[in-house]
Coordinates of C-alpha atoms in Angstrom, one line a residue:
X1 CA 4.7 -31.7 83.8
X2 CA 2.1 -29.0 83.7
X3 CA 1.6 -26.9 80.6
X4 CA -0.1 -23.7 79.7
X5 CA -3.3 -25.5 78.8
X6 CA -3.4 -27.0 82.3
X7 CA -3.0 -23.6 83.9
X8 CA -5.8 -22.1 81.8
X9 CA -8.1 -25.0 82.7
X10 CA -7.4 -24.7 86.5
X11 CA -7.8 -20.9 86.4
X12 CA -11.0 -21.1 84.3
X13 CA -9.6 -18.7 81.7
X14 CA -8.5 -18.9 78.1
X15 CA -5.0 -19.9 77.0
X16 CA -4.6 -16.5 75.5
X17 CA -5.2 -14.9 78.9
X18 CA -2.5 -17.1 80.5
X19 CA -0.2 -16.1 77.7
X20 CA -0.9 -12.4 78.4
X21 CA 0.1 -12.9 82.1
X22 CA 3.3 -14.8 81.1
X23 CA 4.2 -11.9 78.8
X24 CA 3.3 -9.2 81.4
X25 CA 0.6 -7.7 79.2
X26 CA -1.6 -5.2 81.0
X27 CA -5.0 -6.2 79.6
X28 CA -5.8 -8.7 82.3
X29 CA -7.7 -8.0 85.5
X30 CA -5.9 -8.1 88.8
X31 CA -8.0 -10.9 90.1
X32 CA -7.4 -13.1 87.1
X33 CA -3.7 -12.2 87.1
X34 CA -3.3 -13.1 90.8
X35 CA -5.1 -16.4 90.3
X36 CA -3.0 -17.4 87.3
X37 CA 0.3 -16.5 89.1
X38 CA -0.7 -18.5 92.2
X39 CA -1.4 -21.6 90.0
X40 CA 1.9 -21.1 88.2
X41 CA 3.7 -21.0 91.6
X42 CA 1.9 -24.0 92.9
X43 CA 2.7 -26.0 89.8
X44 CA 6.3 -24.7 89.7
X45 CA 5.6 -24.0 86.0
X46 CA 8.4 -22.7 83.7
X47 CA 7.1 -21.2 80.5
X48 CA 8.0 -23.0 77.3
X49 CA 9.1 -20.3 74.9
X50 CA 8.1 -22.2 71.8
X51 CA 4.6 -22.8 73.1
X52 CA 4.2 -19.1 73.9
X53 CA 5.5 -18.1 70.5
X54 CA 2.9 -20.4 68.8
X55 CA 0.1 -18.9 70.9
X56 CA 1.3 -15.4 70.4
X57 CA 1.8 -16.0 66.7
X58 CA 5.3 -14.5 66.7
X59 CA 8.8 -15.3 67.9
X60 CA 10.2 -11.8 68.3
X61 CA 13.3 -13.1 66.4
X62 CA 14.5 -11.5 63.2
X63 CA 17.0 -13.1 60.8
X64 CA 19.7 -11.1 59.0
X65 CA 21.2 -12.7 55.9
X66 CA 24.7 -11.4 55.4
X67 CA 27.3 -13.0 53.0
X68 CA 30.2 -12.5 55.5
X69 CA 31.2 -10.3 58.4
X70 CA 34.7 -9.2 57.4
X71 CA 33.2 -6.2 55.7
X72 CA 32.7 -2.6 56.9
X73 CA 29.5 -2.5 55.0
X74 CA 27.8 -5.5 56.5
X75 CA 29.2 -4.8 60.0
X76 CA 27.5 -1.4 59.9
X77 CA 24.2 -2.8 58.7
X78 CA 24.4 -5.4 61.5
X79 CA 25.1 -2.7 64.1
X80 CA 22.0 -0.8 63.0
X81 CA 19.8 -3.9 63.0
X82 CA 21.0 -4.8 66.5
X83 CA 20.5 -1.3 67.8
X84 CA 16.8 -1.2 66.7
X85 CA 16.1 -4.8 67.7
X86 CA 17.3 -4.1 71.3
X87 CA 15.3 -0.9 71.4
X88 CA 12.1 -2.9 70.4
X89 CA 12.9 -6.0 72.5
X90 CA 13.6 -8.3 69.6
X91 CA 16.4 -10.9 69.1
X92 CA 18.5 -11.0 66.0
X93 CA 19.8 -14.2 64.4
X94 CA 22.7 -13.7 62.0
X95 CA 22.5 -15.9 59.0
X96 CA 25.8 -16.1 57.1
X97 CA 25.4 -17.1 53.5
X98 CA 28.8 -16.6 51.7
X99 CA 26.6 -15.8 48.7
X100 CA 25.3 -19.4 48.5
X101 CA 21.9 -19.6 46.8
X102 CA 21.1 -22.8 48.5
X103 CA 22.0 -21.4 52.0
X104 CA 19.8 -18.3 51.4
X105 CA 16.8 -20.5 50.5
X106 CA 17.4 -22.6 53.6
X107 CA 17.3 -19.5 55.7
X108 CA 14.1 -18.2 54.0
X109 CA 12.5 -21.5 54.8
X110 CA 12.7 -20.6 58.5
X111 CA 9.8 -18.2 57.8
X112 CA 7.7 -21.1 56.5
X113 CA 8.5 -23.1 59.6
X114 CA 7.6 -20.1 61.8
X115 CA 11.1 -20.0 63.4
X116 CA 11.5 -16.3 62.5
X117 CA 9.1 -13.3 62.3
X118 CA 11.0 -11.9 59.4
X119 CA 14.2 -11.7 57.5
X120 CA 16.4 -8.8 56.5
X121 CA 18.5 -9.4 53.4
X122 CA 21.7 -7.3 53.5
X123 CA 22.9 -8.8 50.2
X124 CA 21.9 -11.7 48.0
X125 CA 22.9 -14.3 45.4
X126 CA 19.3 -15.3 44.5
X127 CA 17.1 -13.4 42.2
X128 CA 13.9 -11.8 43.5
X129 CA 11.8 -14.4 41.7
X130 CA 13.3 -17.1 44.1
X131 CA 12.7 -14.9 47.2
X132 CA 9.2 -13.5 46.6
X133 CA 7.3 -16.8 47.4
X134 CA 8.6 -16.6 51.0
X135 CA 6.8 -13.3 51.6
X136 CA 3.7 -15.4 52.1
X137 CA 5.2 -16.8 55.4
X138 CA 6.7 -13.7 57.0
X139 CA 8.1 -10.2 56.4
X140 CA 11.1 -9.7 54.2
X141 CA 13.1 -6.4 54.0
X142 CA 16.0 -5.7 51.7
X143 CA 19.0 -3.3 52.2
X144 CA 18.8 -2.4 48.5
X145 CA 16.1 -0.9 46.4
X146 CA 13.5 -3.4 45.0
X147 CA 10.4 -2.4 43.2
X148 CA 8.5 -5.6 44.3
X149 CA 5.5 -4.4 46.4
X150 CA 5.6 -7.4 48.7
X151 CA 9.1 -6.6 49.9
X152 CA 10.0 -3.5 52.0
X153 CA 13.4 -1.9 51.5
X154 CA 15.8 0.4 53.2
X155 CA 18.3 1.6 50.7
X156 CA 20.7 4.4 49.6
X157 CA 21.2 5.8 46.1
X158 CA 24.3 3.8 45.4
X159 CA 24.5 4.8 41.7
X160 CA 24.3 8.5 42.4
X161 CA 27.0 8.3 45.0
X162 CA 29.3 6.6 42.6
X163 CA 28.7 9.1 39.8
X164 CA 29.4 11.9 42.3
X165 CA 32.7 10.4 43.3
X166 CA 33.8 9.9 39.7
X167 CA 32.6 13.3 38.7
X168 CA 34.6 14.9 41.5
X169 CA 37.8 13.2 40.2
X170 CA 37.0 14.3 36.7
X171 CA 36.5 17.9 37.8
X172 CA 39.9 17.7 39.5
X173 CA 41.5 16.8 36.1
X174 CA 41.8 13.0 36.5
X175 CA 41.4 11.0 33.3
X176 CA 42.9 7.7 34.4
X177 CA 40.9 6.4 37.4
X178 CA 40.9 2.9 38.8
X179 CA 38.5 1.3 41.4
X180 CA 38.3 -1.7 43.6
X181 CA 35.3 -3.8 44.5
X182 CA 34.5 -6.7 46.8
X183 CA 32.8 -8.9 44.1
X184 CA 33.1 -9.2 40.4
X185 CA 30.7 -8.2 37.7
X186 CA 28.1 -10.7 39.0
X187 CA 27.4 -8.2 41.8
X188 CA 24.7 -5.5 41.3
X189 CA 26.9 -3.1 43.3
X190 CA 29.9 -3.7 41.0
X191 CA 27.7 -3.3 37.9
X192 CA 26.5 0.1 39.2
X193 CA 30.1 1.2 39.8
X194 CA 31.0 0.2 36.2
X195 CA 27.9 2.0 34.9
X196 CA 28.7 5.1 36.8
X197 CA 32.4 5.0 35.6
X198 CA 31.2 4.7 32.0
X199 CA 28.8 7.6 32.4
X200 CA 31.6 9.9 33.6
X201 CA 34.7 8.6 31.8
X202 CA 33.5 6.5 29.0
X203 CA 35.2 3.1 28.3
X204 CA 36.6 1.3 31.4
X205 CA 40.1 -0.2 30.9
X206 CA 39.7 -3.7 32.4
X207 CA 43.1 -3.4 34.2
X208 CA 41.6 -0.4 36.2
X209 CA 39.2 -2.7 38.1
X210 CA 40.4 -5.0 40.8
X211 CA 37.9 -7.2 42.7
X212 CA 38.1 -9.3 45.9
X213 CA 39.0 -6.4 48.0
X214 CA 37.8 -6.5 51.6
X215 CA 40.4 -5.2 54.0
X216 CA 43.5 -3.0 54.4
X217 CA 45.8 -5.7 53.1
X218 CA 43.7 -6.1 50.0
X219 CA 43.9 -2.4 49.3
X220 CA 47.7 -2.5 49.7
X221 CA 47.9 -5.4 47.2
X222 CA 45.5 -3.7 44.8
X223 CA 47.5 -0.4 44.9
X224 CA 50.7 -2.4 44.3
X225 CA 49.2 -3.8 41.1
X226 CA 47.6 -0.6 39.9
X227 CA 50.4 1.8 40.6
X228 CA 52.9 -0.2 38.6
X229 CA 50.8 -0.4 35.4
X230 CA 52.4 1.1 32.3
X231 CA 49.5 3.7 32.4
X232 CA 49.3 4.4 36.0
X233 CA 46.0 5.6 37.4
X234 CA 46.1 9.1 39.0
X235 CA 43.1 8.3 41.2
X236 CA 41.7 5.2 42.9
X237 CA 38.1 4.9 44.2
X238 CA 38.1 2.2 46.8
X239 CA 35.0 0.1 47.9
X240 CA 35.6 0.8 51.6
X241 CA 37.8 3.0 53.9
X242 CA 39.9 0.1 55.1
X243 CA 40.7 -0.8 51.4
X244 CA 41.4 2.9 50.8
X245 CA 43.7 2.9 53.8
X246 CA 45.7 0.1 52.2
X247 CA 45.9 2.0 49.0
X248 CA 47.1 5.1 50.9
X249 CA 49.8 3.1 52.8
X250 CA 51.2 1.5 49.7
X251 CA 51.3 4.8 47.8
X252 CA 53.2 6.4 50.7
X253 CA 55.6 3.4 50.8
X254 CA 56.7 4.1 47.2
X255 CA 57.0 7.9 48.0
X256 CA 53.9 9.0 46.1
X257 CA 52.3 12.2 47.2
X258 CA 48.6 12.2 48.0
X259 CA 46.7 13.7 46.2
X260 CA 49.3 15.1 43.8
X261 CA 50.5 11.8 42.5
X262 CA 47.4 9.7 43.3
X263 CA 44.0 10.8 44.7
X264 CA 42.0 8.4 46.9
X265 CA 38.3 8.1 47.7
X266 CA 36.9 5.6 50.2
X267 CA 33.5 4.7 51.5
X268 CA 31.6 4.5 54.8
X269 CA 33.5 7.2 56.8
X270 CA 35.4 4.9 59.1
X271 CA 38.0 6.0 61.7
X272 CA 40.9 5.1 59.3
X273 CA 39.6 7.6 56.8
X274 CA 39.5 10.3 59.4
X275 CA 43.0 9.4 60.6
X276 CA 44.6 9.4 57.1
X277 CA 42.6 12.3 55.7
X278 CA 40.8 10.2 53.1
X279 CA 37.8 11.6 51.3
X280 CA 34.9 9.3 51.9
X281 CA 31.2 8.6 51.0
X282 CA 29.1 7.9 54.1
X283 CA 26.1 5.8 53.0
X284 CA 24.9 5.7 56.6
X285 CA 24.6 2.0 56.6
X286 CA 23.8 1.8 60.3
X287 CA 20.7 3.8 59.5
X288 CA 19.9 1.5 56.6
X289 CA 20.0 -1.5 59.1
X290 CA 17.9 0.3 61.7
X291 CA 15.2 1.2 59.1
X292 CA 15.2 -2.4 57.7
X293 CA 14.7 -3.7 61.2
X294 CA 11.8 -1.3 61.7
X295 CA 10.2 -2.5 58.5
X296 CA 10.2 -6.1 59.7
X297 CA 8.9 -5.2 63.2
X298 CA 6.0 -3.1 61.6
X299 CA 5.5 -5.7 58.8
X300 CA 5.8 -2.8 56.4
X301 CA 6.6 -3.0 52.7
X302 CA 7.6 0.7 52.5
X303 CA 10.5 1.9 50.4
X304 CA 12.7 4.0 52.6
X305 CA 15.6 6.0 51.0
X306 CA 18.5 6.9 53.3
X307 CA 20.5 9.9 52.1
X308 CA 24.3 9.5 51.7
X309 CA 26.9 12.2 52.6
X310 CA 30.0 13.1 50.7
X311 CA 32.8 13.9 53.2
X312 CA 35.8 15.8 51.5
X313 CA 39.2 15.5 53.1
X314 CA 42.8 16.0 51.9
X315 CA 43.2 12.9 49.7
X316 CA 41.5 14.5 46.6

């Protein structure tokens, strides 16, 4: 079976020139292009993508490490990455980790093996010290701020958005405020929520924080637990609009008035928050994903801050 080297030899050109023709690059003379295409037809040659990738020095494939896909947050980042990748003629490989450190390193090793051009890390279990060595083999971009000069990042000011949410509730007269999160205190995001809470309200009663909330049903269960505490919270800051929707539904099921009896704030400005009138913080995660993809394509280590938007509705 003929290969790209045979075609180059028969045409009297370099392998790189054959590669340019196969990839429809314009910097090849018409005579050479016609000659190469004729030989390809005569040999009934089908390009081997892996061989072309090796010659070209890139795969045009980007990996996206996400812990799971049952999350508004990661779904929006994925949508943004896909949008930009399609625009730039790249392919995206989704790499689910479930916050496994071993799995994350396994995926990063794909850079070393030249199976990917770069990797976007939506969220991680490993510390940066474990990730940094892989920047030698390909571009890495994070969807959170990192000061490391070898890693680009597309991020939003998570902490400021949390402080703004809690400050709004405090300004409305709320003193007993609870919140939900996806992960426990091992999560950087959860740590930032707790820090923002303490900045605005002081000490956090442990019963006012419920983790492992991912969907509407989780929000319903969290509200059921929180709204029957001896000291019932008068406001709940949810880690997503679906979770906030579950809180809203449970509060209504026990005849609580929103926001008079319990105020609710969600995140990510999803359709459910529009439908139920829930105040939400839009972190523009689709734009975060788009920008992270752009960083990989451009092999950039820039730090790009995406502004968030606070969207007031009737739930506060």
